[in-house]
């Protein structure tokens, strides 16, 4: 009796370790969301009379500079090495710029979540060039390899570590052939190799280097200094614990090492990436940890179940899985809902943003997987436990299909590496600027919404009679001018969107502190009024 009690306590200790590890994630040092450029000097699109000697880039969090280049009007470029980091701002010393025209300041930094971020801002000296500088480019081969390395890492880590966990909890399921006994170690090896490749690719991507840079040292040194370096280290420790558990012969050692591997796997994925660094971090990081642990226990069980079902007398793993899966799925759903909450700014982002579209595709696959799981649980599991061979074979086929769906889910999730979350994109939206014009001829309310990553700059004009009734107009034009800066008048036709509101849907202006604005309103063939004001854009 005492021996059985001790065995139960030994089996429960790993679960207690899992629960105790959770608060440590909330205590860990705070990281912030995906880095975004929020301001620059000079502003992008500015026309300057004289060449600046310095430039500054301000971000929403502390970043580390990787590559800074000045692109000249003739297309040649010069790397900028004199970069000073001050809190969330980078100060750059610029070389002499004697040629008039449009210059590009190409920047590339690495953010707190371990992802490289880059862009190019343009400014002109004297007058803009006829062809604007655009140094942005994509590398489909490199991006494809990054995606594949992530997918292979997920498959190797989740499947290999889950197999070790279930082997420790259901030792009777070890009656497998020699070839099958090697699958879990091979999965662990796949995870270790994929983690190494992921680390190198982070450095290559961060420095915008060709894939041949994987054979050099610069990419590896850069990657190791980011949060991805910590994530890979924790991942390797998890794999090492799993390998030791697989080799251990004592039941208690197997359980402890398997639990530790699961803890470290969750910590690895919670230490880097969009979701783990979203604000508030006390919610996002533990949610990632719980989500990874639950996901591992769920989809990582499929291959062990397939091989355990080969043996008619071995049903311990199936019984254990059936008992645990409701709690595992509950944790998975709740942690996933928390991550959606911290990543999304509005419901429409589910279908309007690329991040939301990836999530929607993932949720569709998850629903299909849950449907197959429900069929297994309520139609086949009981029949298998009653030793019906036809049900056992049917369950094996469905579980194989579940594993295929699980791999597809991981393949979709790996696309998040290339899609900043909606809350990070929302930080790029500058505040709107409003103005009111009141004259004896009429009134107007102006609302200027600056350009963002999701839409161009928009100006809306609401027209009223002096008595505040709607002003009927046949045609409206908006004229921007700034004589002090030597900028000629720029005219935009407005379109009627409703009875008293007109809109200019694509306002393209050089970045100046303020603009004189004139609203030309055609009321009839014989009557036209002008409403003048100043639009102060200094806040942007």
Coordinates of C-alpha atoms in Angstrom, one line a residue:
X1 CA 0.0 0.0 0.0
X2 CA 2.8 2.4 0.9
X3 CA 4.6 1.5 -2.3
X4 CA 1.6 2.4 -4.4
X5 CA 1.2 5.7 -2.6
X6 CA 4.9 6.6 -3.3
X7 CA 4.4 5.7 -7.0
X8 CA 1.4 8.0 -7.2
X9 CA 3.3 10.8 -5.6
X10 CA 6.2 10.3 -8.0
X11 CA 3.8 10.5 -11.0
X12 CA 2.3 13.7 -9.7
X13 CA 5.5 15.6 -9.0
X14 CA 6.2 16.4 -12.7
X15 CA 2.7 17.9 -13.0
X16 CA 3.5 20.0 -9.9
X17 CA 6.7 21.2 -11.6
X18 CA 4.7 22.2 -14.7
X19 CA 2.3 24.3 -12.5
X20 CA 5.1 25.9 -10.5
X21 CA 7.0 26.9 -13.7
X22 CA 4.1 28.9 -15.0
X23 CA 4.4 31.9 -12.7
X24 CA 8.1 32.2 -13.5
X25 CA 7.2 33.1 -17.1
X26 CA 5.2 36.1 -15.9
X27 CA 8.1 37.2 -13.7
X28 CA 10.7 37.0 -16.5
X29 CA 12.1 40.3 -17.9
X30 CA 9.6 42.3 -19.9
X31 CA 9.8 42.5 -23.7
X32 CA 7.6 44.6 -25.9
X33 CA 5.7 44.1 -29.1
X34 CA 7.0 44.0 -32.7
X35 CA 9.2 47.0 -33.4
X36 CA 7.8 49.8 -35.5
X37 CA 9.3 53.0 -36.9
X38 CA 7.2 55.9 -35.3
X39 CA 9.2 59.0 -36.4
X40 CA 12.2 60.1 -38.3
X41 CA 14.3 63.2 -39.1
X42 CA 14.2 64.1 -41.8
X43 CA 10.6 62.9 -42.4
X44 CA 10.0 60.6 -45.3
X45 CA 9.1 62.6 -48.4
X46 CA 10.6 65.9 -47.1
X47 CA 12.1 68.3 -49.6
X48 CA 15.1 70.1 -48.0
X49 CA 17.0 73.2 -49.1
X50 CA 20.3 71.9 -47.6
X51 CA 21.7 68.5 -47.1
X52 CA 21.4 67.3 -43.4
X53 CA 24.5 66.1 -41.6
X54 CA 22.6 63.7 -39.3
X55 CA 19.4 61.6 -39.4
X56 CA 17.5 59.9 -36.6
X57 CA 15.0 57.0 -36.5
X58 CA 12.7 56.6 -33.5
X59 CA 11.0 53.3 -32.7
X60 CA 8.3 52.1 -30.3
X61 CA 10.8 50.0 -28.4
X62 CA 14.6 49.6 -28.1
X63 CA 16.1 48.1 -31.2
X64 CA 19.6 47.0 -32.3
X65 CA 20.9 48.4 -35.6
X66 CA 22.0 45.9 -38.2
X67 CA 22.4 47.6 -41.6
X68 CA 22.2 51.3 -42.4
X69 CA 22.7 52.5 -46.0
X70 CA 22.4 55.8 -47.8
X71 CA 21.2 55.4 -51.4
X72 CA 22.1 58.2 -53.7
X73 CA 20.0 59.6 -56.6
X74 CA 22.2 57.7 -59.1
X75 CA 21.4 54.4 -57.4
X76 CA 24.8 53.9 -55.7
X77 CA 24.9 53.4 -52.0
X78 CA 27.1 53.9 -49.0
X79 CA 27.0 51.9 -45.7
X80 CA 26.6 54.1 -42.6
X81 CA 28.7 52.8 -39.8
X82 CA 28.5 55.8 -37.3
X83 CA 25.3 54.8 -35.5
X84 CA 24.5 55.9 -31.9
X85 CA 21.7 54.1 -30.0
X86 CA 19.9 56.3 -27.5
X87 CA 17.0 54.5 -25.8
X88 CA 14.5 54.0 -28.6
X89 CA 16.2 56.2 -31.1
X90 CA 19.1 55.7 -33.5
X91 CA 21.3 58.7 -34.5
X92 CA 23.2 58.4 -37.8
X93 CA 26.0 60.5 -39.1
X94 CA 25.4 61.2 -42.9
X95 CA 28.2 61.7 -45.5
X96 CA 28.3 64.8 -47.7
X97 CA 25.4 64.9 -50.2
X98 CA 26.4 67.3 -53.0
X99 CA 24.0 66.1 -55.7
X100 CA 20.4 67.4 -55.8
X101 CA 17.7 64.8 -56.0
X102 CA 16.0 62.1 -54.0
X103 CA 18.0 60.1 -51.4
X104 CA 17.0 56.9 -49.6
X105 CA 17.9 56.0 -46.1
X106 CA 17.7 52.2 -45.9
X107 CA 17.6 50.8 -42.4
X108 CA 17.4 47.4 -40.9
X109 CA 17.2 46.6 -37.2
X110 CA 16.3 43.7 -35.0
X111 CA 13.5 44.0 -32.5
X112 CA 12.9 42.7 -29.0
X113 CA 10.9 39.7 -30.4
X114 CA 13.9 38.6 -32.4
X115 CA 12.5 39.5 -35.8
X116 CA 14.4 41.8 -38.2
X117 CA 12.6 44.9 -39.3
X118 CA 13.6 47.1 -42.2
X119 CA 12.5 49.9 -44.5
X120 CA 13.5 52.9 -46.5
X121 CA 12.6 56.5 -46.0
X122 CA 13.2 59.0 -48.8
X123 CA 14.0 62.7 -48.7
X124 CA 15.0 65.1 -51.4
X125 CA 17.6 67.9 -51.6
X126 CA 16.7 70.9 -53.8
X127 CA 14.1 69.0 -55.8
X128 CA 12.8 65.4 -56.1
X129 CA 14.4 63.1 -58.7
X130 CA 12.2 61.9 -61.5
X131 CA 12.6 58.3 -60.3
X132 CA 12.1 57.7 -56.5
X133 CA 14.5 55.4 -54.7
X134 CA 13.2 52.0 -53.8
X135 CA 15.7 49.5 -52.4
X136 CA 13.1 47.1 -51.0
X137 CA 13.3 43.5 -52.4
X138 CA 12.3 40.1 -51.4
X139 CA 14.1 36.8 -51.3
X140 CA 11.7 34.0 -52.0
X141 CA 14.3 31.2 -51.6
X142 CA 15.4 32.5 -48.2
X143 CA 11.9 33.1 -47.0
X144 CA 10.9 29.6 -48.2
X145 CA 13.8 28.0 -46.3
X146 CA 12.9 30.0 -43.1
X147 CA 9.3 28.7 -43.4
X148 CA 10.5 25.1 -44.0
X149 CA 13.0 25.2 -41.1
X150 CA 10.3 26.5 -38.7
X151 CA 7.9 23.7 -39.9
X152 CA 10.5 21.0 -39.4
X153 CA 11.4 22.4 -36.0
X154 CA 7.7 22.3 -34.9
X155 CA 7.3 18.7 -36.2
X156 CA 10.4 17.4 -34.6
X157 CA 10.0 19.2 -31.2
X158 CA 6.3 18.5 -30.7
X159 CA 6.3 14.9 -31.9
X160 CA 9.6 13.8 -30.4
X161 CA 9.0 15.4 -26.9
X162 CA 5.4 14.3 -26.8
X163 CA 6.4 10.7 -27.6
X164 CA 8.9 10.8 -24.7
X165 CA 6.2 12.2 -22.4
X166 CA 3.7 9.5 -23.3
X167 CA 6.3 6.7 -23.1
X168 CA 7.1 7.8 -19.5
X169 CA 3.4 8.0 -18.5
X170 CA 2.3 4.8 -20.3
X171 CA 5.4 2.4 -20.3
X172 CA 3.3 -0.5 -21.4
X173 CA 3.1 1.1 -24.8
X174 CA 6.8 0.3 -25.4
X175 CA 6.1 -3.1 -27.1
X176 CA 7.1 -1.7 -30.5
X177 CA 9.4 -3.0 -33.1
X178 CA 13.1 -2.0 -33.3
X179 CA 12.4 0.3 -36.3
X180 CA 9.5 2.0 -34.5
X181 CA 11.6 2.5 -31.4
X182 CA 13.9 4.7 -33.4
X183 CA 11.2 7.1 -34.6
X184 CA 11.2 9.3 -31.4
X185 CA 15.0 9.7 -31.4
X186 CA 14.9 10.6 -35.1
X187 CA 12.2 13.2 -34.3
X188 CA 14.4 14.7 -31.6
X189 CA 17.3 14.8 -34.0
X190 CA 15.2 16.5 -36.6
X191 CA 14.2 19.1 -34.0
X192 CA 17.8 19.8 -33.0
X193 CA 19.0 20.2 -36.6
X194 CA 16.0 22.4 -37.4
X195 CA 16.7 24.6 -34.4
X196 CA 20.3 25.1 -35.6
X197 CA 19.2 26.0 -39.1
X198 CA 16.6 28.4 -37.7
X199 CA 19.3 30.2 -35.7
X200 CA 21.5 30.6 -38.8
X201 CA 18.6 31.8 -40.9
X202 CA 17.7 34.5 -38.4
X203 CA 21.2 35.9 -38.7
X204 CA 21.1 35.7 -42.5
X205 CA 17.7 37.4 -42.6
X206 CA 18.7 40.0 -40.1
X207 CA 21.7 41.1 -42.1
X208 CA 20.0 40.6 -45.4
X209 CA 22.7 38.3 -46.6
X210 CA 22.7 35.5 -49.2
X211 CA 22.2 31.9 -48.0
X212 CA 25.9 31.3 -48.5
X213 CA 26.5 33.4 -45.3
X214 CA 25.4 30.4 -43.3
X215 CA 29.0 29.2 -43.8
X216 CA 30.4 32.3 -42.3
X217 CA 30.4 33.6 -38.7
X218 CA 28.7 37.0 -38.9
X219 CA 25.2 35.6 -39.3
X220 CA 25.6 33.2 -36.4
X221 CA 27.0 35.8 -34.1
X222 CA 24.2 38.2 -34.9
X223 CA 21.5 35.6 -34.4
X224 CA 23.0 34.4 -31.1
X225 CA 22.8 37.9 -29.7
X226 CA 19.0 38.1 -30.3
X227 CA 16.1 36.5 -28.4
X228 CA 16.2 33.7 -30.9
X229 CA 19.6 32.6 -29.4
X230 CA 17.9 32.1 -26.0
X231 CA 15.0 30.3 -27.7
X232 CA 17.3 27.8 -29.4
X233 CA 19.3 27.2 -26.3
X234 CA 16.1 26.4 -24.3
X235 CA 15.0 24.2 -27.2
X236 CA 18.2 22.2 -27.2
X237 CA 18.0 21.8 -23.4
X238 CA 14.5 20.4 -23.9
X239 CA 15.7 18.0 -26.5
X240 CA 18.6 16.9 -24.2
X241 CA 16.2 16.2 -21.4
X242 CA 13.9 14.2 -23.7
X243 CA 16.8 12.2 -25.0
X244 CA 17.9 11.4 -21.4
X245 CA 14.3 10.4 -20.5
X246 CA 14.2 8.1 -23.5
X247 CA 17.4 6.4 -22.4
X248 CA 16.5 6.3 -18.7
X249 CA 15.5 2.9 -17.3
X250 CA 14.0 4.1 -14.0
X251 CA 10.3 5.1 -14.2
X252 CA 10.7 8.1 -11.9
X253 CA 13.7 9.5 -13.9
X254 CA 11.7 9.1 -17.1
X255 CA 8.8 11.1 -15.8
X256 CA 10.9 13.9 -14.3
X257 CA 13.1 14.3 -17.4
X258 CA 10.0 14.2 -19.7
X259 CA 8.3 16.9 -17.6
X260 CA 11.4 19.0 -17.7
X261 CA 11.6 18.6 -21.4
X262 CA 8.0 19.8 -21.8
X263 CA 8.6 22.8 -19.5
X264 CA 11.7 23.9 -21.5
X265 CA 9.9 23.4 -24.8
X266 CA 7.2 25.8 -23.7
X267 CA 9.8 28.3 -22.4
X268 CA 11.7 28.1 -25.7
X269 CA 8.7 29.2 -27.8
X270 CA 7.6 31.7 -25.1
X271 CA 11.0 33.5 -25.1
X272 CA 10.9 34.8 -28.7
X273 CA 8.3 35.8 -31.3
X274 CA 5.3 38.1 -31.9
X275 CA 2.9 36.4 -29.4
X276 CA 5.3 36.1 -26.5
X277 CA 6.3 39.8 -26.6
X278 CA 2.8 41.3 -26.9
X279 CA 1.6 43.6 -24.2
X280 CA 0.6 42.8 -21.5
X281 CA 3.5 40.3 -21.2
X282 CA 2.2 38.9 -17.9
X283 CA -0.7 37.5 -20.0
X284 CA 0.9 36.8 -23.4
X285 CA 4.0 34.9 -22.3
X286 CA 2.3 32.4 -19.9
X287 CA -0.4 32.0 -22.6
X288 CA 2.2 31.0 -25.2
X289 CA 3.7 28.6 -22.7
X290 CA 0.4 26.9 -21.9
X291 CA -0.5 26.8 -25.6
X292 CA 2.7 25.1 -26.5
X293 CA 2.4 22.5 -23.7
X294 CA -1.2 21.7 -24.6
X295 CA -0.5 21.6 -28.3
X296 CA 2.4 19.2 -27.7
X297 CA 0.3 16.9 -25.6
X298 CA -2.5 16.9 -28.3
X299 CA -1.0 16.7 -31.7
X300 CA 2.3 15.1 -30.5
X301 CA 0.2 12.1 -29.3
X302 CA -0.9 11.0 -32.8
X303 CA 2.2 9.1 -33.9
X304 CA 2.6 7.3 -30.6
X305 CA -1.0 6.3 -30.7
X306 CA -0.7 5.0 -34.3
X307 CA 2.1 2.6 -33.2
X308 CA 0.5 1.7 -29.8
X309 CA -2.7 0.7 -31.6
X310 CA -0.8 -2.0 -33.5
X311 CA -0.8 -4.1 -30.3
X312 CA -4.2 -5.5 -29.4
X313 CA -3.3 -6.0 -25.8
X314 CA -1.8 -2.4 -25.3
X315 CA -4.5 0.2 -24.6
X316 CA -2.8 2.2 -21.8
X317 CA -1.8 5.1 -24.0
X318 CA -5.3 5.3 -25.6
X319 CA -6.9 5.2 -22.1
X320 CA -4.5 7.9 -20.8
X321 CA -5.1 10.1 -23.9
X322 CA -8.9 9.8 -23.6
X323 CA -8.8 10.8 -20.0
X324 CA -6.5 13.8 -20.4
X325 CA -7.6 15.2 -23.7
X326 CA -10.7 17.3 -22.5
X327 CA -8.5 19.2 -20.0
X328 CA -5.7 19.6 -22.6
X329 CA -8.1 21.0 -25.2
X330 CA -9.6 23.4 -22.6
X331 CA -6.2 24.8 -21.8
X332 CA -5.5 25.0 -25.6
X333 CA -8.6 26.9 -26.3
X334 CA -8.3 29.3 -23.4
X335 CA -4.7 30.1 -24.0
X336 CA -5.4 30.6 -27.7
X337 CA -8.2 33.0 -26.9
X338 CA -5.9 35.0 -24.7
X339 CA -3.3 35.2 -27.5
X340 CA -5.9 36.4 -30.0
X341 CA -7.0 39.1 -27.5
X342 CA -3.4 40.5 -27.1
X343 CA -2.6 40.3 -30.8
X344 CA -5.8 41.8 -32.4
X345 CA -7.0 45.4 -32.3
X346 CA -10.4 44.8 -33.8
X347 CA -12.6 42.0 -35.1
X348 CA -12.2 43.1 -38.7
X349 CA -8.5 42.3 -38.6
X350 CA -9.4 38.6 -38.7
X351 CA -10.1 38.9 -42.4
X352 CA -8.5 42.3 -43.3
X353 CA -4.9 41.6 -42.1
X354 CA -2.6 38.9 -43.3
X355 CA -2.0 37.8 -39.7
X356 CA -5.8 37.3 -39.3
X357 CA -6.1 35.4 -42.6
X358 CA -3.4 33.0 -41.4
X359 CA -5.2 32.6 -38.1
X360 CA -8.5 32.0 -39.9
X361 CA -6.9 29.2 -42.1
X362 CA -5.4 27.7 -38.9
X363 CA -8.8 27.7 -37.1
X364 CA -10.5 26.0 -40.0
X365 CA -8.0 23.2 -39.9
X366 CA -8.3 23.0 -36.1
X367 CA -12.0 22.6 -36.4
X368 CA -11.6 19.8 -38.8
X369 CA -9.1 18.2 -36.4
X370 CA -11.5 18.6 -33.5
X371 CA -14.2 16.9 -35.6
X372 CA -12.0 13.9 -36.3
X373 CA -11.1 13.8 -32.6
X374 CA -14.7 13.8 -31.6
X375 CA -15.5 10.9 -34.0
X376 CA -12.6 9.0 -32.5
X377 CA -13.6 9.6 -28.9
X378 CA -17.3 8.9 -29.2
X379 CA -17.4 6.3 -32.0
X380 CA -14.2 4.3 -32.0
X381 CA -12.4 4.5 -28.6
X382 CA -14.8 2.4 -26.6
X383 CA -14.9 -0.2 -29.4
X384 CA -11.1 -0.4 -29.3
X385 CA -11.0 -0.7 -25.6
X386 CA -13.4 -3.7 -26.0
X387 CA -10.7 -5.3 -28.2
X388 CA -12.6 -5.0 -31.5
X389 CA -9.9 -5.4 -34.2
X390 CA -11.9 -3.6 -36.9
X391 CA -12.3 -0.6 -34.7
X392 CA -8.6 -0.6 -33.9
X393 CA -7.7 -0.5 -37.6
X394 CA -10.3 2.3 -38.3
X395 CA -8.9 4.3 -35.4
X396 CA -5.3 4.0 -36.7
X397 CA -6.4 5.3 -40.1
X398 CA -8.2 8.3 -38.6
X399 CA -5.3 9.1 -36.3
X400 CA -2.9 9.1 -39.3
X401 CA -5.3 11.6 -40.9
X402 CA -5.2 13.6 -37.8
X403 CA -1.5 13.8 -37.9
X404 CA -1.5 15.0 -41.5
X405 CA -3.9 17.7 -40.4
X406 CA -1.7 18.6 -37.5
X407 CA 1.3 19.0 -39.8
X408 CA -0.8 21.3 -42.1
X409 CA -1.7 23.4 -39.0
X410 CA 1.9 23.8 -38.1
X411 CA 2.7 24.7 -41.7
X412 CA 0.1 27.5 -41.6
X413 CA 1.3 28.6 -38.2
X414 CA 4.9 28.9 -39.5
X415 CA 3.7 31.7 -41.9
X416 CA 3.3 34.0 -38.9
X417 CA 7.0 34.6 -39.1
X418 CA 6.3 36.9 -42.1
X419 CA 3.1 38.6 -40.8
X420 CA 3.3 41.3 -38.0
X421 CA 0.2 41.1 -35.8
X422 CA -2.6 43.7 -36.1
X423 CA -1.8 45.4 -32.8
X424 CA 1.8 46.0 -34.0
X425 CA 0.5 47.4 -37.3
X426 CA -2.0 49.6 -35.4
X427 CA 0.9 51.3 -33.7
X428 CA 2.0 52.7 -37.0
X429 CA -1.2 54.8 -37.5
X430 CA -0.4 58.4 -36.6
X431 CA -3.1 60.6 -34.9
X432 CA -5.6 62.4 -37.1
X433 CA -5.6 66.2 -37.4
X434 CA -8.8 68.2 -37.5
X435 CA -9.6 71.8 -38.3
X436 CA -12.7 74.0 -38.4
X437 CA -13.4 76.8 -40.9
X438 CA -16.2 79.4 -40.1
X439 CA -16.9 82.2 -42.5
X440 CA -20.0 84.3 -43.5
X441 CA -20.3 82.3 -46.7
X442 CA -20.1 78.8 -45.1
X443 CA -18.4 76.4 -42.7
X444 CA -16.3 73.3 -43.0
X445 CA -15.0 70.6 -40.7
X446 CA -11.7 69.0 -41.9
X447 CA -10.4 65.7 -40.7
X448 CA -7.0 64.6 -42.0
X449 CA -6.1 60.9 -41.4
X450 CA -2.4 60.3 -42.2
X451 CA -1.2 57.4 -44.3
X452 CA -0.5 54.1 -42.5
X453 CA 0.5 50.6 -43.6
X454 CA -3.2 49.8 -44.3
X455 CA -4.4 52.9 -46.2
X456 CA -3.2 56.1 -47.9
X457 CA -3.7 59.6 -46.3
X458 CA -7.4 60.6 -46.4
X459 CA -9.0 64.1 -46.0
X460 CA -12.7 64.4 -45.3
X461 CA -14.6 67.7 -45.6
X462 CA -18.0 68.3 -44.1
X463 CA -19.7 71.4 -45.5
X464 CA -22.4 73.5 -43.7
X465 CA -24.3 76.7 -44.2
X466 CA -23.7 79.5 -41.7
X467 CA -26.8 78.3 -39.8
X468 CA -25.3 74.8 -39.5
X469 CA -27.6 73.2 -42.1
X470 CA -25.9 71.0 -44.8
X471 CA -24.3 72.9 -47.6
X472 CA -25.3 71.7 -51.0
X473 CA -22.4 71.7 -53.4
X474 CA -21.9 70.5 -57.0
X475 CA -18.1 70.2 -56.9
X476 CA -15.4 70.5 -54.3
X477 CA -11.6 70.9 -54.8
X478 CA -9.0 71.0 -52.1
X479 CA -5.8 73.0 -52.7
X480 CA -2.7 72.6 -50.5
X481 CA 0.1 75.2 -50.6
X482 CA 3.2 76.2 -48.6
X483 CA 4.9 79.3 -50.2
X484 CA 7.4 79.5 -47.3
X485 CA 8.8 76.1 -48.3
X486 CA 8.7 76.9 -52.0
X487 CA 6.1 74.3 -52.7
X488 CA 3.7 75.0 -55.5
X489 CA 0.0 74.5 -55.0
X490 CA -1.3 70.9 -55.2
X491 CA -5.0 70.4 -56.1
X492 CA -7.0 67.4 -55.3
X493 CA -10.6 66.8 -56.5
X494 CA -12.9 65.6 -53.7
X495 CA -15.7 63.0 -54.1
X496 CA -19.1 63.2 -52.5
X497 CA -19.5 60.3 -50.0
X498 CA -22.8 61.4 -48.5
X499 CA -25.0 64.5 -48.4
X500 CA -22.7 66.9 -46.6
X501 CA -19.3 65.1 -46.7
X502 CA -16.6 65.1 -49.4
X503 CA -13.5 63.0 -49.4
X504 CA -10.0 63.0 -50.9
X505 CA -9.1 59.4 -50.6
X506 CA -5.4 59.5 -51.6
X507 CA -3.6 62.6 -50.4
X508 CA 0.1 62.5 -51.4
X509 CA 2.0 65.4 -49.9
X510 CA 5.7 66.2 -49.1
X511 CA 6.2 65.9 -45.3
X512 CA 6.0 69.5 -44.1
X513 CA 5.0 70.9 -40.7
X514 CA 1.9 72.7 -41.9
X515 CA -0.1 73.5 -45.0
X516 CA -2.3 76.3 -46.2
X517 CA -5.5 74.7 -47.3
X518 CA -8.2 76.2 -49.5
X519 CA -11.6 74.5 -50.0
X520 CA -13.1 75.6 -53.4
X521 CA -16.8 74.9 -53.3
X522 CA -18.9 75.2 -56.5
X523 CA -22.5 75.8 -55.3
X524 CA -24.0 76.5 -58.7
X525 CA -22.9 77.6 -62.2
X526 CA -22.9 81.2 -60.9
X527 CA -21.8 80.8 -57.3
X528 CA -18.5 79.6 -55.9
X529 CA -17.1 80.1 -52.4
X530 CA -13.6 79.7 -50.9
X531 CA -12.9 78.4 -47.4
X532 CA -9.3 78.9 -46.1
X533 CA -7.5 77.5 -43.2
X534 CA -4.1 76.1 -42.0
X535 CA -3.6 72.4 -41.3
X536 CA -0.9 71.8 -38.7
X537 CA 0.7 68.4 -39.2
X538 CA 3.6 68.9 -36.7
X539 CA 2.2 66.2 -34.4
X540 CA 2.8 63.6 -37.2

